[in-house]
Every structure is written in structure tokens, then in C-alpha cells.
Amino acid sequence: MSAPLYRQIAHKIREEIESGNWKEGEAIPTEKHLSEQYSASRVTIRQAIKCLVEENMLKRVQGSGTYVNEKKIEHNIFELQSFTEEMRQLNKEPVNHVINFQMISPNDYVREILQLPDGEKVFYIRRQRLVDETPYVLEDTYLPVTMFPDLSYQIMSGSKYDYIEQMRGMKIKESFQEVIPILPEEEVATSLSLDKTTPILKIQLHSIFFDGTVFEYSEIYFKSDEYKFKLRASRP
């Protein structure tokens, strides 16, 4: 038994996308054009498009048209990679916009995680991470001043982990992460070019060197429309 016509057309549209004939971010042909191309009614074309919208292959933009969805970036939380490393693996060149860089006295929560004595300062850095001028991630990082006395605005405009491992010669072992779905505060939503009603993913993490020293605490906000998180589970 053959599939309904709208599913056959949806399959053909899917092939156009997967073959690269219809590129990510580009508008697809109009319903009228598709109706003529596939010799089908516009109602049937709408059904086919609806299927692919539900599969997240297409997205409708009110008043503009229907577009090929860009693929979400797979973020593997079992691999400790910087945003720069992750993007370069995808042949994308990231840009780090440092929004805030200052030396502060940390609150009790941050001090406890970083295992700092009273009175010790940290660098607090907020960075907007962009690709092709689009913000993907907002990151708040706390680093002990005594551990990284030469840290600067210019350094944090590049790769934090490159600085730590290549310039400082410190070897990073692992990080401990907690993933939390949230609705963003206004400042976070603005930095990610989102509406406050759009859910995002927040990761709270701290990272250590091979000697067990905690050197970083970060809170990272990921756009849920740009990222999907990949996990691997195995039975004990």
C-alpha cells in the first residue's frame, strides 16, 4: 500500500534538504511553486510542509515564508571542550564578546566551590559567544586572581582553555556539570537575542586540574534553538 501523497511529497522535500539542494537557513519555494512542481493541490503541499515542520526540518516565519531549519549543534557533556574548540570542529569561527571583566570578592557559593580563603579575589567575566554574528551562548566565569594574575580582557576575547593550557602550561583534567532548564532573566535573554518566555539550558560547572585543584566556576546559558545535548547511557 503506497503512502499518502502528502507523505510522498514530504519525502521528496526531505531529500532536497538532505542532498543540500535546499540549504540551511534558506527559504523553500512557495506553495504555488511546489504545487506545480509536484502536481498536487496546495492543501496537500501544506500537509507535507506541516510534517517537516513537526520534524524540525522546516520552520515557518510569519509574514515571511517557510525556511530550512539550521541543524542544532550537538553538545556532548561527556567531552570537556571549549566553545572555541567545539565551533572549530564544525568549521565555524567563533567570536567572544567580553561584556564584563572585573576583579570582585566572590559570594559564599562561588568561594566554597573554588575553595578560596576569605578575602581572596576572583576575576568575573561575562562573555557573549557568537558565530556569524549570531549569539549562541552566554557565559559567566569566575577564576581565582592568585592562580591567573596575568588574565586580561584581551585573553578572554580568545580561548580561555588555550590560555590556561598553552600559555600557562596547566593541564585540565575534567569538569563537573549540572544541566538546568530555565526561563532566562531579562539581561540573559537580551544577550542571546531571545524572548524571556523562551526556555534555555543552563549549565553550572566547575573544572579541576590533575592535582585536584578547582580552577574555574562557570554558569553557561545555551540557546535551546541552537543546541541539543547528547548523552550516552550504559547499564551497570
PDB file of C-alpha atoms in Angstrom:
ATOM      1  CA  MET A   1       0.000   0.000   0.000  1.00  0.00           C
ATOM      2  CA  SER A   2       1.542   3.325  -1.060  1.00  0.00           C
ATOM      3  CA  ALA A   3       1.924   6.228   1.344  1.00  0.00           C
ATOM      4  CA  PRO A   4      -0.479   9.195   1.115  1.00  0.00           C
ATOM      5  CA  LEU A   5       0.548  11.780  -1.478  1.00  0.00           C
ATOM      6  CA  TYR A   6       1.457  14.408   1.114  1.00  0.00           C
ATOM      7  CA  ARG A   7       3.904  11.970   2.748  1.00  0.00           C
ATOM      8  CA  GLN A   8       5.439  11.151  -0.637  1.00  0.00           C
ATOM      9  CA  ILE A   9       5.946  14.859  -1.256  1.00  0.00           C
ATOM     10  CA  ALA A  10       7.343  15.343   2.243  1.00  0.00           C
ATOM     11  CA  HIS A  11       9.860  12.591   1.461  1.00  0.00           C
ATOM     12  CA  LYS A  12      10.909  14.336  -1.763  1.00  0.00           C
ATOM     13  CA  ILE A  13      11.322  17.663   0.048  1.00  0.00           C
ATOM     14  CA  ARG A  14      13.368  15.897   2.732  1.00  0.00           C
ATOM     15  CA  GLU A  15      15.651  14.522   0.005  1.00  0.00           C
ATOM     16  CA  GLU A  16      16.139  18.028  -1.390  1.00  0.00           C
ATOM     17  CA  ILE A  17      17.245  19.225   2.054  1.00  0.00           C
ATOM     18  CA  GLU A  18      19.477  16.241   2.847  1.00  0.00           C
ATOM     19  CA  SER A  19      21.181  16.448  -0.550  1.00  0.00           C
ATOM     20  CA  GLY A  20      21.986  20.114   0.040  1.00  0.00           C
ATOM     21  CA  ASN A  21      19.882  21.399  -2.857  1.00  0.00           C
ATOM     22  CA  TRP A  22      17.888  23.381  -0.315  1.00  0.00           C
ATOM     23  CA  LYS A  23      20.383  24.901   2.111  1.00  0.00           C
ATOM     24  CA  GLU A  24      20.052  25.590   5.828  1.00  0.00           C
ATOM     25  CA  GLY A  25      18.541  28.977   6.598  1.00  0.00           C
ATOM     26  CA  GLU A  26      17.184  29.488   3.068  1.00  0.00           C
ATOM     27  CA  ALA A  27      13.519  29.905   2.129  1.00  0.00           C
ATOM     28  CA  ILE A  28      11.921  26.991   0.312  1.00  0.00           C
ATOM     29  CA  PRO A  29       9.861  27.530  -2.879  1.00  0.00           C
ATOM     30  CA  THR A  30       6.339  28.910  -2.455  1.00  0.00           C
ATOM     31  CA  GLU A  31       3.306  26.681  -2.037  1.00  0.00           C
ATOM     32  CA  LYS A  32       2.221  27.675  -5.555  1.00  0.00           C
ATOM     33  CA  HIS A  33       5.589  26.630  -7.000  1.00  0.00           C
ATOM     34  CA  LEU A  34       5.605  23.324  -5.081  1.00  0.00           C
ATOM     35  CA  SER A  35       2.016  22.642  -6.100  1.00  0.00           C
ATOM     36  CA  GLU A  36       3.020  22.952  -9.750  1.00  0.00           C
ATOM     37  CA  GLN A  37       6.296  21.019  -9.269  1.00  0.00           C
ATOM     38  CA  TYR A  38       4.642  18.021  -7.616  1.00  0.00           C
ATOM     39  CA  SER A  39       1.255  18.235  -9.420  1.00  0.00           C
ATOM     40  CA  ALA A  40      -0.603  18.422  -6.127  1.00  0.00           C
ATOM     41  CA  SER A  41      -3.108  20.742  -4.502  1.00  0.00           C
ATOM     42  CA  ARG A  42      -1.889  23.466  -2.170  1.00  0.00           C
ATOM     43  CA  VAL A  43      -3.732  21.702   0.675  1.00  0.00           C
ATOM     44  CA  THR A  44      -1.578  18.613   0.058  1.00  0.00           C
ATOM     45  CA  ILE A  45       1.577  20.763  -0.067  1.00  0.00           C
ATOM     46  CA  ARG A  46       0.623  22.361   3.270  1.00  0.00           C
ATOM     47  CA  GLN A  47       0.209  18.893   4.798  1.00  0.00           C
ATOM     48  CA  ALA A  48       3.657  17.857   3.546  1.00  0.00           C
ATOM     49  CA  ILE A  49       5.240  21.041   4.917  1.00  0.00           C
ATOM     50  CA  LYS A  50       3.433  20.564   8.236  1.00  0.00           C
ATOM     51  CA  CYS A  51       5.039  17.108   8.575  1.00  0.00           C
ATOM     52  CA  LEU A  52       8.512  18.552   8.068  1.00  0.00           C
ATOM     53  CA  VAL A  53       7.858  21.443  10.448  1.00  0.00           C
ATOM     54  CA  GLU A  54       6.917  18.880  13.110  1.00  0.00           C
ATOM     55  CA  GLU A  55      10.208  17.060  12.354  1.00  0.00           C
ATOM     56  CA  ASN A  56      12.070  20.395  12.792  1.00  0.00           C
ATOM     57  CA  MET A  57      13.431  20.197   9.239  1.00  0.00           C
ATOM     58  CA  LEU A  58      11.449  23.294   8.277  1.00  0.00           C
ATOM     59  CA  LYS A  59      10.281  26.340  10.198  1.00  0.00           C
ATOM     60  CA  ARG A  60       7.571  28.835   9.370  1.00  0.00           C
ATOM     61  CA  VAL A  61       8.228  32.556   9.843  1.00  0.00           C
ATOM     62  CA  GLN A  62       5.010  34.563   9.993  1.00  0.00           C
ATOM     63  CA  GLY A  63       4.762  37.047   7.150  1.00  0.00           C
ATOM     64  CA  SER A  64       7.986  35.798   5.566  1.00  0.00           C
ATOM     65  CA  GLY A  65       7.704  32.181   4.450  1.00  0.00           C
ATOM     66  CA  THR A  66       8.999  28.705   5.262  1.00  0.00           C
ATOM     67  CA  TYR A  67      12.708  28.077   5.779  1.00  0.00           C
ATOM     68  CA  VAL A  68      15.058  25.118   6.065  1.00  0.00           C
ATOM     69  CA  ASN A  69      15.938  24.785   9.727  1.00  0.00           C
ATOM     70  CA  GLU A  70      19.590  25.004  10.664  1.00  0.00           C
ATOM     71  CA  LYS A  71      20.841  21.869  12.361  1.00  0.00           C
ATOM     72  CA  LYS A  72      21.269  22.110  16.096  1.00  0.00           C
ATOM     73  CA  ILE A  73      24.789  21.814  17.445  1.00  0.00           C
ATOM     74  CA  GLU A  74      25.320  18.594  19.385  1.00  0.00           C
ATOM     75  CA  HIS A  75      26.936  19.383  22.699  1.00  0.00           C
ATOM     76  CA  ASN A  76      28.415  16.286  24.308  1.00  0.00           C
ATOM     77  CA  ILE A  77      28.593  16.942  28.043  1.00  0.00           C
ATOM     78  CA  PHE A  78      30.936  13.951  28.417  1.00  0.00           C
ATOM     79  CA  GLU A  79      33.629  15.787  26.435  1.00  0.00           C
ATOM     80  CA  LEU A  80      35.360  18.769  28.055  1.00  0.00           C
ATOM     81  CA  GLN A  81      35.692  21.175  25.154  1.00  0.00           C
ATOM     82  CA  SER A  82      35.757  24.931  24.990  1.00  0.00           C
ATOM     83  CA  PHE A  83      33.214  26.757  22.837  1.00  0.00           C
ATOM     84  CA  THR A  84      36.080  27.717  20.516  1.00  0.00           C
ATOM     85  CA  GLU A  85      37.182  24.082  20.111  1.00  0.00           C
ATOM     86  CA  GLU A  86      33.599  22.934  19.576  1.00  0.00           C
ATOM     87  CA  MET A  87      32.914  25.512  16.866  1.00  0.00           C
ATOM     88  CA  ARG A  88      36.206  24.944  15.039  1.00  0.00           C
ATOM     89  CA  GLN A  89      35.403  21.242  14.794  1.00  0.00           C
ATOM     90  CA  LEU A  90      32.296  22.348  12.886  1.00  0.00           C
ATOM     91  CA  ASN A  91      34.401  24.634  10.646  1.00  0.00           C
ATOM     92  CA  LYS A  92      32.892  27.707  12.272  1.00  0.00           C
ATOM     93  CA  GLU A  93      34.962  30.620  13.557  1.00  0.00           C
ATOM     94  CA  PRO A  94      33.657  31.833  16.933  1.00  0.00           C
ATOM     95  CA  VAL A  95      33.852  35.354  18.310  1.00  0.00           C
ATOM     96  CA  ASN A  96      33.988  36.138  22.032  1.00  0.00           C
ATOM     97  CA  HIS A  97      32.419  39.443  23.044  1.00  0.00           C
ATOM     98  CA  VAL A  98      33.532  40.289  26.583  1.00  0.00           C
ATOM     99  CA  ILE A  99      30.600  42.117  28.187  1.00  0.00           C
ATOM    100  CA  ASN A 100      32.045  42.360  31.698  1.00  0.00           C
ATOM    101  CA  PHE A 101      35.565  41.872  33.051  1.00  0.00           C
ATOM    102  CA  GLN A 102      36.318  42.810  36.646  1.00  0.00           C
ATOM    103  CA  MET A 103      38.014  41.733  39.851  1.00  0.00           C
ATOM    104  CA  ILE A 104      35.490  41.064  42.611  1.00  0.00           C
ATOM    105  CA  SER A 105      35.024  39.452  46.006  1.00  0.00           C
ATOM    106  CA  PRO A 106      33.044  36.250  45.268  1.00  0.00           C
ATOM    107  CA  ASN A 107      29.872  35.327  47.096  1.00  0.00           C
ATOM    108  CA  ASP A 108      29.948  32.444  49.564  1.00  0.00           C
ATOM    109  CA  TYR A 109      28.709  29.919  46.972  1.00  0.00           C
ATOM    110  CA  VAL A 110      31.473  30.673  44.459  1.00  0.00           C
ATOM    111  CA  ARG A 111      34.103  30.902  47.203  1.00  0.00           C
ATOM    112  CA  GLU A 112      33.144  27.473  48.506  1.00  0.00           C
ATOM    113  CA  ILE A 113      33.271  25.841  45.060  1.00  0.00           C
ATOM    114  CA  LEU A 114      36.660  27.391  44.269  1.00  0.00           C
ATOM    115  CA  GLN A 115      37.878  26.520  47.780  1.00  0.00           C
ATOM    116  CA  LEU A 116      39.151  30.046  48.395  1.00  0.00           C
ATOM    117  CA  PRO A 117      40.045  31.582  51.754  1.00  0.00           C
ATOM    118  CA  ASP A 118      38.194  34.683  52.958  1.00  0.00           C
ATOM    119  CA  GLY A 119      39.377  37.871  51.296  1.00  0.00           C
ATOM    120  CA  GLU A 120      40.700  36.245  48.120  1.00  0.00           C
ATOM    121  CA  LYS A 121      39.525  37.859  44.899  1.00  0.00           C
ATOM    122  CA  VAL A 122      38.317  36.331  41.637  1.00  0.00           C
ATOM    123  CA  PHE A 123      38.067  37.564  38.084  1.00  0.00           C
ATOM    124  CA  TYR A 124      34.453  37.668  36.962  1.00  0.00           C
ATOM    125  CA  ILE A 125      33.975  37.569  33.183  1.00  0.00           C
ATOM    126  CA  ARG A 126      30.726  37.586  31.230  1.00  0.00           C
ATOM    127  CA  ARG A 127      31.181  36.617  27.579  1.00  0.00           C
ATOM    128  CA  GLN A 128      28.744  36.502  24.698  1.00  0.00           C
ATOM    129  CA  ARG A 129      29.820  33.718  22.320  1.00  0.00           C
ATOM    130  CA  LEU A 130      28.875  34.351  18.704  1.00  0.00           C
ATOM    131  CA  VAL A 131      29.115  32.617  15.324  1.00  0.00           C
ATOM    132  CA  ASP A 132      28.371  34.578  12.145  1.00  0.00           C
ATOM    133  CA  GLU A 133      27.264  37.486  14.358  1.00  0.00           C
ATOM    134  CA  THR A 134      24.603  35.294  15.995  1.00  0.00           C
ATOM    135  CA  PRO A 135      24.813  34.813  19.794  1.00  0.00           C
ATOM    136  CA  TYR A 136      24.832  31.119  20.721  1.00  0.00           C
ATOM    137  CA  VAL A 137      25.982  31.104  24.327  1.00  0.00           C
ATOM    138  CA  LEU A 138      26.290  33.472  27.282  1.00  0.00           C
ATOM    139  CA  GLU A 139      28.943  32.534  29.825  1.00  0.00           C
ATOM    140  CA  ASP A 140      29.693  33.789  33.342  1.00  0.00           C
ATOM    141  CA  THR A 141      33.110  32.616  34.572  1.00  0.00           C
ATOM    142  CA  TYR A 142      34.916  33.013  37.899  1.00  0.00           C
ATOM    143  CA  LEU A 143      38.694  32.429  38.039  1.00  0.00           C
ATOM    144  CA  PRO A 144      40.969  32.929  41.104  1.00  0.00           C
ATOM    145  CA  VAL A 145      43.196  36.009  40.751  1.00  0.00           C
ATOM    146  CA  THR A 146      46.111  34.345  42.573  1.00  0.00           C
ATOM    147  CA  MET A 147      46.043  31.477  40.068  1.00  0.00           C
ATOM    148  CA  PHE A 148      45.781  33.660  36.938  1.00  0.00           C
ATOM    149  CA  PRO A 149      47.337  37.050  37.844  1.00  0.00           C
ATOM    150  CA  ASP A 150      48.022  37.994  34.216  1.00  0.00           C
ATOM    151  CA  LEU A 151      44.484  37.343  32.991  1.00  0.00           C
ATOM    152  CA  SER A 152      43.201  40.185  30.807  1.00  0.00           C
ATOM    153  CA  TYR A 153      40.281  41.356  28.710  1.00  0.00           C
ATOM    154  CA  GLN A 154      42.290  40.546  25.573  1.00  0.00           C
ATOM    155  CA  ILE A 155      42.979  36.972  26.727  1.00  0.00           C
ATOM    156  CA  MET A 156      39.309  36.353  27.444  1.00  0.00           C
ATOM    157  CA  SER A 157      38.436  37.620  23.965  1.00  0.00           C
ATOM    158  CA  GLY A 158      40.141  34.426  22.785  1.00  0.00           C
ATOM    159  CA  SER A 159      40.031  30.863  24.092  1.00  0.00           C
ATOM    160  CA  LYS A 160      40.093  30.520  27.873  1.00  0.00           C
ATOM    161  CA  TYR A 161      41.344  26.930  27.741  1.00  0.00           C
ATOM    162  CA  ASP A 162      44.066  27.791  25.210  1.00  0.00           C
ATOM    163  CA  TYR A 163      45.310  30.407  27.659  1.00  0.00           C
ATOM    164  CA  ILE A 164      45.242  28.010  30.612  1.00  0.00           C
ATOM    165  CA  GLU A 165      46.876  25.043  28.874  1.00  0.00           C
ATOM    166  CA  GLN A 166      49.133  26.611  26.254  1.00  0.00           C
ATOM    167  CA  MET A 167      50.149  29.931  27.817  1.00  0.00           C
ATOM    168  CA  ARG A 168      50.073  28.920  31.487  1.00  0.00           C
ATOM    169  CA  GLY A 169      51.101  25.284  30.965  1.00  0.00           C
ATOM    170  CA  MET A 170      48.384  23.922  33.268  1.00  0.00           C
ATOM    171  CA  LYS A 171      46.724  20.626  32.312  1.00  0.00           C
ATOM    172  CA  ILE A 172      42.953  20.419  32.695  1.00  0.00           C
ATOM    173  CA  LYS A 173      41.600  17.059  33.858  1.00  0.00           C
ATOM    174  CA  GLU A 174      37.800  17.265  33.984  1.00  0.00           C
ATOM    175  CA  SER A 175      34.727  19.254  34.846  1.00  0.00           C
ATOM    176  CA  PHE A 176      31.604  18.543  36.877  1.00  0.00           C
ATOM    177  CA  GLN A 177      28.396  19.803  35.287  1.00  0.00           C
ATOM    178  CA  GLU A 178      24.759  20.252  36.196  1.00  0.00           C
ATOM    179  CA  VAL A 179      22.213  20.954  33.431  1.00  0.00           C
ATOM    180  CA  ILE A 180      19.131  23.000  34.363  1.00  0.00           C
ATOM    181  CA  PRO A 181      16.274  24.092  32.050  1.00  0.00           C
ATOM    182  CA  ILE A 182      15.247  27.667  32.905  1.00  0.00           C
ATOM    183  CA  LEU A 183      13.439  30.736  31.646  1.00  0.00           C
ATOM    184  CA  PRO A 184      16.099  33.423  31.176  1.00  0.00           C
ATOM    185  CA  GLU A 185      16.312  36.643  33.140  1.00  0.00           C
ATOM    186  CA  GLU A 186      15.912  39.788  31.053  1.00  0.00           C
ATOM    187  CA  GLU A 187      19.650  40.512  30.707  1.00  0.00           C
ATOM    188  CA  VAL A 188      20.400  36.921  29.665  1.00  0.00           C
ATOM    189  CA  ALA A 189      17.506  36.902  27.177  1.00  0.00           C
ATOM    190  CA  THR A 190      18.699  40.191  25.653  1.00  0.00           C
ATOM    191  CA  SER A 191      22.281  38.906  25.298  1.00  0.00           C
ATOM    192  CA  LEU A 192      21.014  35.802  23.492  1.00  0.00           C
ATOM    193  CA  SER A 193      18.514  37.753  21.345  1.00  0.00           C
ATOM    194  CA  LEU A 194      15.622  35.802  22.848  1.00  0.00           C
ATOM    195  CA  ASP A 195      12.230  36.495  24.323  1.00  0.00           C
ATOM    196  CA  LYS A 196      12.036  35.966  28.093  1.00  0.00           C
ATOM    197  CA  THR A 197       9.376  33.289  27.547  1.00  0.00           C
ATOM    198  CA  THR A 198      11.787  31.108  25.526  1.00  0.00           C
ATOM    199  CA  PRO A 199      13.225  28.242  27.625  1.00  0.00           C
ATOM    200  CA  ILE A 200      17.012  27.845  27.613  1.00  0.00           C
ATOM    201  CA  LEU A 201      19.517  25.406  29.108  1.00  0.00           C
ATOM    202  CA  LYS A 202      21.863  26.480  31.871  1.00  0.00           C
ATOM    203  CA  ILE A 203      24.982  24.531  32.822  1.00  0.00           C
ATOM    204  CA  GLN A 204      26.678  25.107  36.154  1.00  0.00           C
ATOM    205  CA  LEU A 205      30.160  23.644  36.138  1.00  0.00           C
ATOM    206  CA  HIS A 206      33.468  23.624  37.952  1.00  0.00           C
ATOM    207  CA  SER A 207      36.693  22.301  36.472  1.00  0.00           C
ATOM    208  CA  ILE A 208      39.816  20.836  38.040  1.00  0.00           C
ATOM    209  CA  PHE A 209      43.471  20.211  37.244  1.00  0.00           C
ATOM    210  CA  PHE A 210      45.094  16.779  37.568  1.00  0.00           C
ATOM    211  CA  ASP A 211      46.199  17.595  41.130  1.00  0.00           C
ATOM    212  CA  GLY A 212      42.538  18.149  42.108  1.00  0.00           C
ATOM    213  CA  THR A 213      42.753  21.956  42.257  1.00  0.00           C
ATOM    214  CA  VAL A 214      39.484  23.651  41.315  1.00  0.00           C
ATOM    215  CA  PHE A 215      40.397  26.498  38.955  1.00  0.00           C
ATOM    216  CA  GLU A 216      37.081  27.582  37.441  1.00  0.00           C
ATOM    217  CA  TYR A 217      33.419  28.010  38.196  1.00  0.00           C
ATOM    218  CA  SER A 218      31.131  28.890  35.266  1.00  0.00           C
ATOM    219  CA  GLU A 219      27.445  29.337  34.565  1.00  0.00           C
ATOM    220  CA  ILE A 220      26.729  28.874  30.847  1.00  0.00           C
ATOM    221  CA  TYR A 221      23.448  29.685  29.110  1.00  0.00           C
ATOM    222  CA  PHE A 222      22.720  27.809  25.864  1.00  0.00           C
ATOM    223  CA  LYS A 223      20.074  28.760  23.303  1.00  0.00           C
ATOM    224  CA  SER A 224      17.773  25.764  23.061  1.00  0.00           C
ATOM    225  CA  ASP A 225      17.036  26.502  19.403  1.00  0.00           C
ATOM    226  CA  GLU A 226      20.746  26.225  18.519  1.00  0.00           C
ATOM    227  CA  TYR A 227      21.833  23.328  20.750  1.00  0.00           C
ATOM    228  CA  LYS A 228      20.857  19.813  21.577  1.00  0.00           C
ATOM    229  CA  PHE A 229      22.598  17.884  24.335  1.00  0.00           C
ATOM    230  CA  LYS A 230      23.966  14.436  23.620  1.00  0.00           C
ATOM    231  CA  LEU A 231      24.209  11.813  26.360  1.00  0.00           C
ATOM    232  CA  ARG A 232      25.404   8.249  26.340  1.00  0.00           C
ATOM    233  CA  ALA A 233      23.940   5.883  28.932  1.00  0.00           C
ATOM    234  CA  SER A 234      25.069   2.331  29.679  1.00  0.00           C
ATOM    235  CA  ARG A 235      23.754  -0.311  32.052  1.00  0.00           C
ATOM    236  CA  PRO A 236      25.915  -1.061  35.077  1.00  0.00           C
TER     237      PRO A 236
END
